[in-house]
Structures are given as C-alpha cells and as structure tokens.
Amino acid sequence: MGESRGRLARDRINTNALKVVTRLTENGYQAYVVGGCVRDLLLGKSPKDYDVATDAHPDEVRDLFRNSRIVGRRFRIVHVRFGREVVEVATFRAPHNEAETEAHFNDDGRILEDNIYGTFDEDVHRRDFTMNALYYQPETDTLLDEVGGLADVETGKIRLIGEPENRFREDPVRMLRAIRFRAKLGFDIDDAAESALRRLGYLLQDIPRARLFEEVLKLFMNGHGERSFEELVEFDLFGWLFPDSRRLLDSTPARELIRLALASTDTRIAADKPVTPAFIYAALLWYPFLEERQSLIDDGTPMLPATYEAAGNILAKQQLFTSIPKRFSLPVREIWNLQFRLPARFGKKAFSLLEHKRFRAAYDFLLLRESAGEALDGLGQWWTEFQEADADQRQSMVKALGGGKRGPATGSRRRYRRRRRARTDN
Ligand code: ATP
Ligand code: MG
C-alpha cells in the first residue's frame, strides 16, 4: 500500500491522457490517470480507454479544454475529445456511507443519485474493486495505492473495497462487472465477494433495463464473451438477465448455440471484424422463441403468424430484463424469419435469398444451429456449396432439389402454401 515509483512507464500512457493530466496539474489541480487503464497497463495490456480523476469540478475542466463537453446525468463527467479519442475526466466523488442522508438510497440500499463531490481519499473508497483504485500521477511518476490494489493485481484477485454485500447492494451492477473482469483478466473473485454474489443476483431486477443492456454488451462484446457467458451461468447470474434462456439452457441445445455464437464473436473481435449485438441476441433467445412459436402453433395459430407473433412476444418479454433497441431487435427478427425461409430453395427462391441483406447473418446462424446439434438435413452444407458454385452449378443444385416442378407455377396457391409450410417446419 501507499506510494511507489517506477511501476509504470510514462511513455506507455496515451499521450492525450497525459496532456489532460498535465494541463490540469499546471492549473493547480490534482489529477491522476486512474481505474481500468492503470490496471491494464500494470498487466501489460493496452487499455481500451483512459479515465482521469481530478479535484477540478466539471465546469472548471470544461473551461480548460476547448474540445470538451459535460455528459451524464447520474455522474456528470467531462469528455475531452482528441480526434476520435476521448479522455473521460471525473471529479473526485464521495462514497456513500451511513453518514449520508437516506434519500440517496432505495430500500435495498442502492444508490439513486451520485453527484456528490469528494476528496481524493473519498474517491478511492467509492470505487468498486481494489484493482480499479490505483491512481497514477505521470508528472511525478507516482502510483498511489490506498487499498492494496497493486497486490491484488499481482496475485489476480477481484476484491471489493469495503464490505462486499454492502458494496453489491449499493450498486448491483458491480456483480456483473466482477464477472466481466474475471472473464477478461482471468482473475479470481475473493471468497467473501463470491458468496455475496451468489446470494444477491435478484438485486439486478431493480436496475434500469437500459443500463443492463449496456452491461450485457460489455460482457458479450469485449472479446471474452464466451467466458463471460459461462461465468454468468456458473455464478447464477445469467437467469436474472435471460430467464427464459436460462430455463431452456440444458433441455435444448441453447447452451451450445450461445457458446458458439459468442466464440465466433470473440474470434471476429480478435480479427478486428465488425460484430453486432443482434446476432448474439438472436442466439440467446432462439430456443425461447422456438418454444413460444410451437405453443402458438399448438393453439391453432398458422405457421407464418405464429413465427411473427412469437418473435414479438419473446422480444417484448426480454425487454422486461434488458432493453433491446429497435435497431437491434429488427435484425434479430430478420435472422429468425430467414431460418424458416432457408429450407425453401426451389424456383428462384434460393437466388433471391442470396440477395437478402440479412442472408449472411442468417446463414452463419444456420451453421451455428447445426453445430449446436439441430438436425437440419445438411441444409448448411447445401448453402455453403450454393454460394461457392457458379451460375450453372447453382441452377442444377436447385433442380436437383426436385421442388421446382411442384412449385407455385404448377400447384394451386392453397396446395403450394401447405407444402411450403411442411418444408419449412423444423
Ligand atoms: P474497462 O474499461 O476495461 O471495462 P474499467 O475498470 O476502466 O474497465 P470503467 O467502466 O471504464 O471500467 O470505469 C472506470 C473506473 O470507474 C473503474 O475502474 C472504477 O474505478 C470506477 N467504476 C466504474 N463503475 C463503477 C461502479 N459501478 N462502482 C464503483 N466504481 C466504478
Ligand atoms: Mg475504462
């Protein structure tokens, strides 16, 4: 604990973060780089963003940087922008303890409002984990460690600052953060925190849905999604985010499908390829969707409306746990719908499916379903070959299906529809 020098090479720190700290210091304020970036630098990883903590108030920070603006309601912080990079500057905040008025907490002890400025020492103690409470002053090359964070980084421990249960109650999202850091850093959650975490998952019910959605994205799209998922399940938190998926996890191929979708997301992130939450949500909710669709069909709803309604119902139900913005729920529906169209390849259908803007995602999804253990009669393989084939080969592949002869051109509309339903049912 205390102060040490020579722990971090100053030249490894992002120059923009250095500029911010320097300008604040020159103007008589205290300023440190802090949090995940210090932790990651100590671990030899490149931080994905930089946070600065200071005793300057947001307006004062604002005045020092032309390229800055104040953001946030729950926390007012200042974003200082350098081209595409942003350095987040937060004013020291006070932790919430019994000395404070109860108005800041709800009945579970959750913080409702958090804009109370504090001293350096208070700022240390309001942070979540010891490994996230390391402050580095680049001018003097000093690392300040008030709560034993350095030792915990060195031994790989995720330890809450203070009493674990209280800290989780104050902000239950810290439970998800613990899981995320465990998956990302390979650290262990210390025993006291682990037992609190296993008991307190239900507190996630009180967190605003939009914040949970953000946190789910951080868990699943940080390059360690597969591990994050497995840890969420292992630590009994998954069911508080995706209750229907949790219920079907072992009675369907859901666990495998989700695992594969996240593994493929991890691989894409490692290769700097774009990823979308829609694909992940499609996998997370596929089996709940199929179950809902089947039960509508069993109740007499025709196949097409059942597919449509089931998607709506499942997505609406999921919104009670984590919000899903429209720009993601629409592609989820398209990926699902296409699963029922991919088997119907006769006539011109295969060709027009290939042109569908969601074809690639739907095809990838189809392959995952097969890998997860769904028996689809070689459909994925067929589509793989179809994409690789030239124009003539494609024609003969479609002909070989034999469906064309009995397609809509020859059959009555009614017969065609009945047959199509039979073909697409799986
Ligand atoms: P990463 O950026 O790698 O996801 P991080 O630790 O930097 O990890 P951020 O969400 O960027 O996480 O937060 C920056 C810092 O703010 C954290 O290191 C921690 O000190 C503090 N912090 C963030 N969220 C909380 C919280 N819910 N409770 C207490 N402190 C928090
Ligand atoms: Mg960060």
Short mmCIF file of C-alpha atoms and ligand atoms in Angstrom, two decimals:
data_model
loop_
_atom_site.label_atom_id
_atom_site.label_comp_id
_atom_site.label_asym_id
_atom_site.label_seq_id
_atom_site.Cartn_x
_atom_site.Cartn_y
_atom_site.Cartn_z
CA MET A 1 0.00 0.00 0.00
CA GLY A 2 0.97 3.64 -0.18
CA GLU A 3 3.18 5.21 -2.79
CA SER A 4 5.59 3.73 -5.27
CA ARG A 5 7.62 4.88 -8.24
CA GLY A 6 8.82 3.31 -11.45
CA ARG A 7 5.85 0.97 -11.74
CA LEU A 8 4.50 2.33 -14.99
CA ALA A 9 6.47 3.54 -17.95
CA ARG A 10 5.23 7.05 -18.60
CA ASP A 11 5.74 6.61 -22.31
CA ARG A 12 3.25 3.74 -22.43
CA ILE A 13 0.47 6.06 -21.35
CA ASN A 14 -1.73 7.51 -24.02
CA THR A 15 -0.43 10.97 -24.95
CA ASN A 16 -3.89 12.54 -24.83
CA ALA A 17 -4.44 11.32 -21.29
CA LEU A 18 -1.02 12.76 -20.43
CA LYS A 19 -1.98 16.11 -21.95
CA VAL A 20 -5.14 16.26 -19.87
CA VAL A 21 -3.32 15.45 -16.64
CA THR A 22 -0.57 17.95 -17.41
CA ARG A 23 -2.93 20.81 -18.19
CA LEU A 24 -4.94 20.18 -15.02
CA THR A 25 -1.78 20.00 -12.91
CA GLU A 26 -0.37 23.18 -14.44
CA ASN A 27 -3.56 24.93 -13.47
CA GLY A 28 -3.17 23.95 -9.86
CA TYR A 29 -5.50 20.96 -9.71
CA GLN A 30 -4.76 17.42 -8.61
CA ALA A 31 -5.05 14.98 -11.49
CA TYR A 32 -4.37 11.27 -11.98
CA VAL A 33 -4.95 8.61 -14.55
CA VAL A 34 -7.00 6.02 -12.74
CA GLY A 35 -9.05 2.87 -12.94
CA GLY A 36 -9.02 0.21 -15.61
CA CYS A 37 -6.27 1.83 -17.66
CA VAL A 38 -3.75 1.73 -14.79
CA ARG A 39 -4.76 -1.85 -14.01
CA ASP A 40 -4.41 -2.89 -17.65
CA LEU A 41 -1.04 -1.15 -18.06
CA LEU A 42 0.28 -2.96 -14.99
CA LEU A 43 -0.84 -6.21 -16.60
CA GLY A 44 0.88 -5.34 -19.86
CA LYS A 45 -2.41 -4.96 -21.73
CA SER A 46 -3.42 -1.96 -23.81
CA PRO A 47 -6.25 -0.05 -22.12
CA LYS A 48 -9.31 0.49 -24.30
CA ASP A 49 -9.97 3.89 -22.76
CA TYR A 50 -8.45 6.29 -20.27
CA ASP A 51 -10.02 7.81 -17.20
CA VAL A 52 -8.70 10.82 -15.35
CA ALA A 53 -9.69 11.77 -11.80
CA THR A 54 -9.30 15.32 -10.56
CA ASP A 55 -10.36 17.74 -7.84
CA ALA A 56 -11.43 20.24 -10.52
CA HIS A 57 -15.21 20.49 -10.90
CA PRO A 58 -16.78 19.67 -14.29
CA ASP A 59 -17.23 23.33 -15.20
CA GLU A 60 -13.61 24.06 -14.37
CA VAL A 61 -12.46 21.15 -16.51
CA ARG A 62 -14.74 22.32 -19.29
CA ASP A 63 -13.12 25.75 -19.20
CA LEU A 64 -9.63 24.32 -19.60
CA PHE A 65 -10.32 22.28 -22.73
CA ARG A 66 -11.92 23.74 -25.80
CA ASN A 67 -12.59 20.26 -27.18
CA SER A 68 -14.67 19.15 -24.20
CA ARG A 69 -18.24 18.74 -23.08
CA ILE A 70 -20.08 17.72 -19.95
CA VAL A 71 -22.01 14.46 -20.22
CA GLY A 72 -24.01 12.19 -17.96
CA ARG A 73 -26.87 12.65 -15.57
CA ARG A 74 -26.11 10.07 -12.92
CA PHE A 75 -22.49 11.18 -12.95
CA ARG A 76 -21.53 14.48 -14.51
CA ILE A 77 -18.22 13.85 -16.24
CA VAL A 78 -16.30 15.72 -18.89
CA HIS A 79 -15.38 14.18 -22.22
CA VAL A 80 -12.24 15.72 -23.67
CA ARG A 81 -12.04 14.85 -27.31
CA PHE A 82 -8.91 14.42 -29.42
CA GLY A 83 -9.96 13.40 -32.90
CA ARG A 84 -11.58 10.00 -32.44
CA GLU A 85 -10.24 9.51 -28.93
CA VAL A 86 -11.98 10.62 -25.80
CA VAL A 87 -10.46 11.04 -22.35
CA GLU A 88 -13.04 10.89 -19.57
CA VAL A 89 -12.42 13.30 -16.73
CA ALA A 90 -14.33 12.71 -13.50
CA THR A 91 -14.29 14.91 -10.43
CA PHE A 92 -13.44 13.15 -7.16
CA ARG A 93 -16.64 11.80 -5.66
CA ALA A 94 -17.60 10.86 -2.14
CA PRO A 95 -18.59 7.30 -1.34
CA HIS A 96 -21.98 6.61 0.13
CA ASN A 97 -21.94 5.54 3.72
CA GLU A 98 -24.19 5.59 6.73
CA ALA A 99 -23.26 9.20 7.43
CA GLU A 100 -25.25 10.25 4.39
CA THR A 101 -28.90 11.01 4.13
CA GLU A 102 -31.11 8.06 3.33
CA ALA A 103 -32.62 9.92 0.43
CA HIS A 104 -29.73 8.76 -1.72
CA PHE A 105 -30.65 5.11 -1.31
CA ASN A 106 -33.66 2.97 -2.10
CA ASP A 107 -34.89 0.19 0.21
CA ASP A 108 -32.28 -2.30 -0.96
CA GLY A 109 -29.53 0.18 -0.25
CA ARG A 110 -28.99 1.12 -3.89
CA ILE A 111 -27.51 4.49 -4.78
CA LEU A 112 -30.08 6.63 -6.53
CA GLU A 113 -28.16 9.80 -7.02
CA ASP A 114 -24.44 10.13 -7.16
CA ASN A 115 -23.16 13.60 -7.81
CA ILE A 116 -21.56 14.42 -4.52
CA TYR A 117 -18.03 15.65 -4.94
CA GLY A 118 -15.41 14.48 -2.52
CA THR A 119 -11.75 14.37 -1.64
CA PHE A 120 -9.09 12.14 -3.14
CA ASP A 121 -9.48 9.75 -0.25
CA GLU A 122 -13.23 9.57 -0.67
CA ASP A 123 -12.83 8.96 -4.38
CA VAL A 124 -10.64 5.94 -3.64
CA HIS A 125 -13.27 4.42 -1.40
CA ARG A 126 -16.23 4.87 -3.71
CA ARG A 127 -14.58 2.74 -6.41
CA ASP A 128 -15.65 -0.85 -6.86
CA PHE A 129 -12.58 -3.10 -6.72
CA THR A 130 -9.11 -2.60 -5.25
CA MET A 131 -7.53 -3.27 -8.67
CA ASN A 132 -9.58 -0.37 -10.06
CA ALA A 133 -8.48 2.10 -7.37
CA LEU A 134 -4.90 2.69 -8.45
CA TYR A 135 -4.02 6.32 -9.22
CA TYR A 136 -1.03 7.26 -11.31
CA GLN A 137 0.46 10.76 -11.43
CA PRO A 138 2.67 10.80 -14.55
CA GLU A 139 4.40 14.13 -13.74
CA THR A 140 5.94 12.71 -10.60
CA ASP A 141 5.77 9.06 -11.71
CA THR A 142 3.90 8.17 -8.55
CA LEU A 143 1.50 5.27 -8.15
CA LEU A 144 -0.91 5.77 -5.28
CA ASP A 145 -2.36 2.61 -3.79
CA GLU A 146 -4.55 3.20 -0.75
CA VAL A 147 -6.44 -0.08 -0.67
CA GLY A 148 -3.95 -2.78 -1.65
CA GLY A 149 -4.84 -2.79 -5.32
CA LEU A 150 -1.31 -3.43 -6.52
CA ALA A 151 -1.00 -6.66 -4.55
CA ASP A 152 -4.37 -7.78 -5.87
CA VAL A 153 -3.36 -7.04 -9.45
CA GLU A 154 -0.18 -9.03 -8.87
CA THR A 155 -1.96 -12.04 -7.37
CA GLY A 156 -5.02 -11.80 -9.62
CA LYS A 157 -7.73 -11.10 -7.05
CA ILE A 158 -11.01 -9.29 -7.58
CA ARG A 159 -11.69 -7.78 -4.16
CA LEU A 160 -14.30 -5.20 -3.29
CA ILE A 161 -13.25 -2.14 -1.37
CA GLY A 162 -15.10 -2.47 1.93
CA GLU A 163 -17.82 -4.94 2.88
CA PRO A 164 -18.83 -6.96 -0.22
CA GLU A 165 -22.53 -7.32 0.45
CA ASN A 166 -22.97 -3.58 1.09
CA ARG A 167 -20.99 -2.67 -2.00
CA PHE A 168 -23.08 -5.00 -4.17
CA ARG A 169 -26.28 -3.65 -2.64
CA GLU A 170 -25.22 -0.08 -3.34
CA ASP A 171 -24.80 -0.94 -6.99
CA PRO A 172 -25.72 -4.48 -8.09
CA VAL A 173 -24.13 -3.92 -11.50
CA ARG A 174 -20.82 -4.42 -9.69
CA MET A 175 -21.69 -8.14 -9.68
CA LEU A 176 -21.71 -8.15 -13.47
CA ARG A 177 -18.50 -6.14 -13.50
CA ALA A 178 -16.85 -8.74 -11.26
CA ILE A 179 -17.84 -11.46 -13.73
CA ARG A 180 -16.63 -9.43 -16.68
CA PHE A 181 -13.22 -8.78 -15.12
CA ARG A 182 -12.93 -12.42 -14.11
CA ALA A 183 -13.55 -13.47 -17.71
CA LYS A 184 -11.35 -10.78 -19.20
CA LEU A 185 -8.40 -10.89 -16.81
CA GLY A 186 -8.58 -14.48 -15.60
CA PHE A 187 -8.61 -13.17 -12.00
CA ASP A 188 -10.36 -14.88 -9.08
CA ILE A 189 -13.21 -13.33 -7.18
CA ASP A 190 -12.32 -13.37 -3.49
CA ASP A 191 -14.37 -15.66 -1.27
CA ALA A 192 -16.40 -13.05 0.58
CA ALA A 193 -17.40 -11.38 -2.67
CA GLU A 194 -18.24 -14.69 -4.28
CA SER A 195 -20.64 -15.79 -1.59
CA ALA A 196 -22.37 -12.38 -1.61
CA LEU A 197 -22.58 -12.50 -5.37
CA ARG A 198 -24.23 -15.91 -5.39
CA ARG A 199 -26.88 -14.68 -2.98
CA LEU A 200 -27.66 -11.26 -4.43
CA GLY A 201 -28.39 -11.82 -8.12
CA TYR A 202 -32.05 -10.88 -7.60
CA LEU A 203 -30.98 -7.28 -7.00
CA LEU A 204 -30.37 -6.94 -10.73
CA GLN A 205 -34.15 -6.79 -11.13
CA ASP A 206 -34.10 -3.20 -9.85
CA ILE A 207 -31.51 -1.91 -12.30
CA PRO A 208 -32.78 0.18 -15.22
CA ARG A 209 -33.16 -2.03 -18.31
CA ALA A 210 -31.07 0.25 -20.49
CA ARG A 211 -28.13 0.06 -18.11
CA LEU A 212 -28.36 -3.74 -18.08
CA PHE A 213 -28.39 -3.80 -21.86
CA GLU A 214 -25.19 -1.73 -21.90
CA GLU A 215 -23.62 -4.06 -19.38
CA VAL A 216 -24.66 -7.15 -21.35
CA LEU A 217 -22.92 -5.68 -24.39
CA LYS A 218 -19.80 -5.09 -22.33
CA LEU A 219 -19.93 -8.69 -21.13
CA PHE A 220 -20.51 -10.27 -24.52
CA MET A 221 -18.71 -7.93 -26.89
CA ASN A 222 -15.43 -7.34 -25.06
CA GLY A 223 -13.58 -10.15 -26.80
CA HIS A 224 -14.22 -12.57 -23.93
CA GLY A 225 -17.90 -13.19 -24.45
CA GLU A 226 -17.82 -16.95 -24.31
CA ARG A 227 -16.09 -16.98 -20.93
CA SER A 228 -18.30 -14.20 -19.62
CA PHE A 229 -21.34 -16.29 -20.50
CA GLU A 230 -20.02 -19.40 -18.81
CA GLU A 231 -19.16 -17.44 -15.68
CA LEU A 232 -22.56 -15.78 -15.59
CA VAL A 233 -24.11 -19.23 -15.65
CA GLU A 234 -21.66 -20.61 -13.10
CA PHE A 235 -22.25 -17.72 -10.70
CA ASP A 236 -26.04 -17.94 -11.05
CA LEU A 237 -26.45 -14.51 -12.60
CA PHE A 238 -27.44 -15.49 -16.14
CA GLY A 239 -31.02 -16.26 -15.15
CA TRP A 240 -31.53 -12.71 -13.84
CA LEU A 241 -30.73 -11.34 -17.29
CA PHE A 242 -32.19 -14.01 -19.57
CA PRO A 243 -34.69 -16.06 -17.56
CA ASP A 244 -36.24 -17.98 -20.48
CA SER A 245 -32.87 -18.82 -21.95
CA ARG A 246 -31.70 -19.98 -18.53
CA ARG A 247 -34.71 -22.27 -18.17
CA LEU A 248 -34.03 -23.91 -21.55
CA LEU A 249 -30.25 -23.97 -21.21
CA ASP A 250 -29.93 -27.70 -20.60
CA SER A 251 -33.09 -29.14 -22.13
CA THR A 252 -32.30 -27.72 -25.58
CA PRO A 253 -29.04 -27.03 -27.47
CA ALA A 254 -29.26 -23.44 -26.14
CA ARG A 255 -26.06 -23.54 -24.09
CA GLU A 256 -24.10 -24.79 -27.07
CA LEU A 257 -25.68 -22.33 -29.50
CA ILE A 258 -24.97 -19.36 -27.23
CA ARG A 259 -21.45 -20.55 -26.56
CA LEU A 260 -20.77 -20.91 -30.29
CA ALA A 261 -22.27 -17.52 -31.13
CA LEU A 262 -20.10 -15.86 -28.52
CA ALA A 263 -17.00 -17.80 -29.51
CA SER A 264 -17.49 -16.61 -33.07
CA THR A 265 -17.98 -13.05 -31.81
CA ASP A 266 -14.74 -13.33 -29.83
CA THR A 267 -12.89 -14.55 -32.91
CA ARG A 268 -14.27 -11.71 -35.01
CA ILE A 269 -13.29 -9.12 -32.42
CA ALA A 270 -9.78 -10.56 -32.25
CA ALA A 271 -9.59 -10.18 -36.04
CA ASP A 272 -10.96 -6.62 -35.92
CA LYS A 273 -14.11 -7.60 -37.81
CA PRO A 274 -17.44 -5.94 -37.10
CA VAL A 275 -19.85 -7.62 -34.69
CA THR A 276 -23.47 -6.91 -33.90
CA PRO A 277 -25.49 -7.46 -30.74
CA ALA A 278 -28.34 -8.66 -32.98
CA PHE A 279 -26.55 -11.90 -33.76
CA ILE A 280 -25.88 -12.53 -30.08
CA TYR A 281 -29.44 -11.75 -29.06
CA ALA A 282 -30.72 -13.98 -31.86
CA ALA A 283 -28.73 -16.85 -30.35
CA LEU A 284 -29.60 -16.02 -26.74
CA LEU A 285 -33.33 -16.07 -27.43
CA TRP A 286 -33.62 -18.64 -30.24
CA TYR A 287 -34.91 -21.54 -28.15
CA PRO A 288 -37.34 -19.42 -26.11
CA PHE A 289 -38.57 -18.13 -29.49
CA LEU A 290 -38.97 -21.66 -30.90
CA GLU A 291 -40.82 -22.75 -27.77
CA GLU A 292 -43.18 -19.79 -27.99
CA ARG A 293 -43.74 -20.36 -31.70
CA GLN A 294 -44.57 -24.01 -31.12
CA SER A 295 -47.03 -23.21 -28.41
CA LEU A 296 -48.82 -20.71 -30.66
CA ILE A 297 -48.96 -23.34 -33.39
CA ASP A 298 -50.30 -25.90 -30.93
CA ASP A 299 -53.01 -23.41 -30.07
CA GLY A 300 -54.02 -23.26 -33.73
CA THR A 301 -52.14 -20.20 -34.95
CA PRO A 302 -51.00 -20.73 -38.56
CA MET A 303 -47.27 -21.06 -39.14
CA LEU A 304 -46.44 -17.62 -40.54
CA PRO A 305 -48.33 -15.51 -38.00
CA ALA A 306 -47.03 -17.80 -35.25
CA THR A 307 -43.46 -17.06 -36.29
CA TYR A 308 -44.17 -13.35 -36.37
CA GLU A 309 -46.03 -13.25 -33.08
CA ALA A 310 -43.61 -15.47 -31.25
CA ALA A 311 -40.74 -13.16 -32.17
CA GLY A 312 -42.71 -10.17 -30.92
CA ASN A 313 -43.67 -11.89 -27.68
CA ILE A 314 -40.20 -13.11 -26.83
CA LEU A 315 -38.53 -9.80 -27.60
CA ALA A 316 -41.17 -7.93 -25.58
CA LYS A 317 -40.66 -10.31 -22.67
CA GLN A 318 -36.91 -9.86 -22.83
CA GLN A 319 -37.40 -6.09 -22.63
CA LEU A 320 -38.54 -6.62 -19.04
CA PHE A 321 -34.99 -7.70 -18.20
CA THR A 322 -32.63 -5.93 -20.58
CA SER A 323 -33.82 -3.37 -23.07
CA ILE A 324 -33.17 -4.07 -26.77
CA PRO A 325 -33.15 -1.02 -29.01
CA LYS A 326 -35.18 -1.32 -32.22
CA ARG A 327 -32.09 -1.13 -34.39
CA PHE A 328 -31.10 -4.49 -32.91
CA SER A 329 -34.47 -6.17 -32.42
CA LEU A 330 -35.41 -5.75 -36.08
CA PRO A 331 -32.37 -7.64 -37.37
CA VAL A 332 -32.97 -10.32 -34.72
CA ARG A 333 -36.42 -10.87 -36.20
CA GLU A 334 -34.98 -10.99 -39.71
CA ILE A 335 -32.36 -13.57 -38.75
CA TRP A 336 -35.09 -15.70 -37.16
CA ASN A 337 -37.53 -15.33 -40.05
CA LEU A 338 -34.89 -16.32 -42.56
CA GLN A 339 -34.31 -19.58 -40.68
CA PHE A 340 -37.73 -20.68 -41.93
CA ARG A 341 -37.10 -19.47 -45.45
CA LEU A 342 -33.68 -21.04 -45.95
CA PRO A 343 -35.10 -24.56 -46.43
CA ALA A 344 -37.40 -23.36 -49.26
CA ARG A 345 -34.96 -23.11 -52.14
CA PHE A 346 -36.98 -24.09 -55.21
CA GLY A 347 -37.60 -21.93 -58.28
CA LYS A 348 -35.93 -18.52 -57.90
CA LYS A 349 -36.07 -18.57 -54.12
CA ALA A 350 -32.51 -19.57 -53.40
CA PHE A 351 -31.30 -16.83 -55.72
CA SER A 352 -33.36 -14.11 -54.11
CA LEU A 353 -32.47 -15.29 -50.59
CA LEU A 354 -28.84 -14.86 -51.51
CA GLU A 355 -29.58 -11.19 -52.23
CA HIS A 356 -31.32 -10.60 -48.89
CA LYS A 357 -29.40 -8.07 -46.83
CA ARG A 358 -29.51 -10.34 -43.81
CA PHE A 359 -28.59 -13.50 -45.73
CA ARG A 360 -25.04 -13.70 -44.43
CA ALA A 361 -26.06 -13.38 -40.79
CA ALA A 362 -28.90 -15.87 -41.29
CA TYR A 363 -26.57 -18.34 -42.99
CA ASP A 364 -23.97 -18.01 -40.22
CA PHE A 365 -26.76 -18.55 -37.72
CA LEU A 366 -27.94 -21.65 -39.57
CA LEU A 367 -24.43 -23.13 -39.38
CA LEU A 368 -24.35 -22.46 -35.65
CA ARG A 369 -27.67 -24.24 -35.15
CA GLU A 370 -26.29 -27.27 -36.93
CA SER A 371 -23.07 -27.19 -34.92
CA ALA A 372 -25.14 -26.90 -31.76
CA GLY A 373 -26.83 -30.17 -32.65
CA GLU A 374 -30.01 -29.31 -34.56
CA ALA A 375 -30.68 -31.88 -37.28
CA LEU A 376 -31.29 -29.83 -40.42
CA ASP A 377 -30.63 -32.41 -43.09
CA GLY A 378 -27.45 -30.89 -44.47
CA LEU A 379 -29.05 -27.51 -45.14
CA GLY A 380 -25.98 -25.55 -44.05
CA GLN A 381 -23.74 -27.60 -46.32
CA TRP A 382 -26.12 -27.03 -49.23
CA TRP A 383 -25.97 -23.27 -48.75
CA THR A 384 -22.23 -23.33 -48.40
CA GLU A 385 -21.94 -25.14 -51.73
CA PHE A 386 -24.55 -22.95 -53.35
CA GLN A 387 -22.55 -19.82 -52.52
CA GLU A 388 -19.35 -21.33 -53.86
CA ALA A 389 -20.97 -22.64 -57.05
CA ASP A 390 -21.03 -20.85 -60.43
CA ALA A 391 -24.28 -19.91 -62.18
CA ASP A 392 -24.76 -23.26 -63.97
CA GLN A 393 -23.98 -25.31 -60.93
CA ARG A 394 -26.45 -23.25 -58.93
CA GLN A 395 -29.20 -23.98 -61.43
CA SER A 396 -28.58 -27.69 -61.24
CA MET A 397 -28.42 -27.61 -57.45
CA VAL A 398 -31.87 -26.08 -57.36
CA LYS A 399 -33.16 -28.55 -59.97
CA ALA A 400 -31.75 -31.45 -58.01
CA LEU A 401 -33.92 -30.46 -55.09
CA GLY A 402 -36.93 -31.54 -57.15
CA GLY A 403 -39.06 -28.85 -55.56
CA GLY A 404 -39.25 -26.69 -58.66
CA LYS A 405 -41.68 -28.93 -60.52
CA ARG A 406 -44.19 -28.73 -57.73
CA GLY A 407 -43.56 -25.09 -57.07
CA PRO A 408 -46.08 -22.27 -57.22
CA ALA A 409 -46.17 -22.23 -61.03
CA THR A 410 -47.91 -25.59 -61.23
CA GLY A 411 -49.62 -26.09 -57.89
CA SER A 412 -52.69 -24.24 -56.71
CA ARG A 413 -51.97 -21.44 -54.25
CA ARG A 414 -53.53 -23.41 -51.44
CA ARG A 415 -51.54 -26.56 -52.14
CA TYR A 416 -48.37 -24.59 -52.54
CA ARG A 417 -48.78 -22.92 -49.20
CA ARG A 418 -49.49 -26.15 -47.43
CA ARG A 419 -46.42 -27.74 -48.96
CA ARG A 420 -44.22 -24.77 -48.19
CA ARG A 421 -45.22 -24.92 -44.58
CA ALA A 422 -44.36 -28.56 -44.40
CA ARG A 423 -40.98 -27.90 -45.95
CA THR A 424 -40.09 -25.05 -43.68
CA ASP A 425 -41.27 -26.62 -40.46
CA ASN A 426 -38.40 -27.83 -38.31
P1 ATP B 1 -12.79 -1.41 -18.67
O1 ATP B 1 -12.75 -0.01 -19.20
O2 ATP B 1 -11.64 -2.25 -19.01
O3 ATP B 1 -14.09 -2.07 -18.92
P2 ATP B 1 -12.69 -0.08 -16.15
O4 ATP B 1 -12.27 -0.58 -14.79
O5 ATP B 1 -11.91 1.04 -16.74
O6 ATP B 1 -12.71 -1.33 -17.09
P3 ATP B 1 -14.95 1.63 -16.44
O7 ATP B 1 -16.39 1.25 -16.55
O8 ATP B 1 -14.26 2.28 -17.58
O9 ATP B 1 -14.20 0.29 -16.04
O10 ATP B 1 -14.85 2.53 -15.14
C1 ATP B 1 -13.67 3.26 -14.81
C2 ATP B 1 -13.44 3.21 -13.30
O11 ATP B 1 -14.56 3.79 -12.60
C3 ATP B 1 -13.32 1.81 -12.73
O12 ATP B 1 -12.01 1.32 -12.82
C4 ATP B 1 -13.74 2.02 -11.29
O13 ATP B 1 -12.70 2.57 -10.53
C5 ATP B 1 -14.82 3.06 -11.41
N1 ATP B 1 -16.17 2.46 -11.54
C6 ATP B 1 -16.82 2.15 -12.68
N2 ATP B 1 -18.02 1.62 -12.43
C7 ATP B 1 -18.16 1.59 -11.10
C8 ATP B 1 -19.19 1.17 -10.21
N3 ATP B 1 -20.32 0.64 -10.69
N4 ATP B 1 -18.97 1.29 -8.88
C9 ATP B 1 -17.82 1.83 -8.42
N5 ATP B 1 -16.83 2.24 -9.19
C10 ATP B 1 -16.97 2.13 -10.51
MG MG B 2 -12.30 2.08 -18.54
#
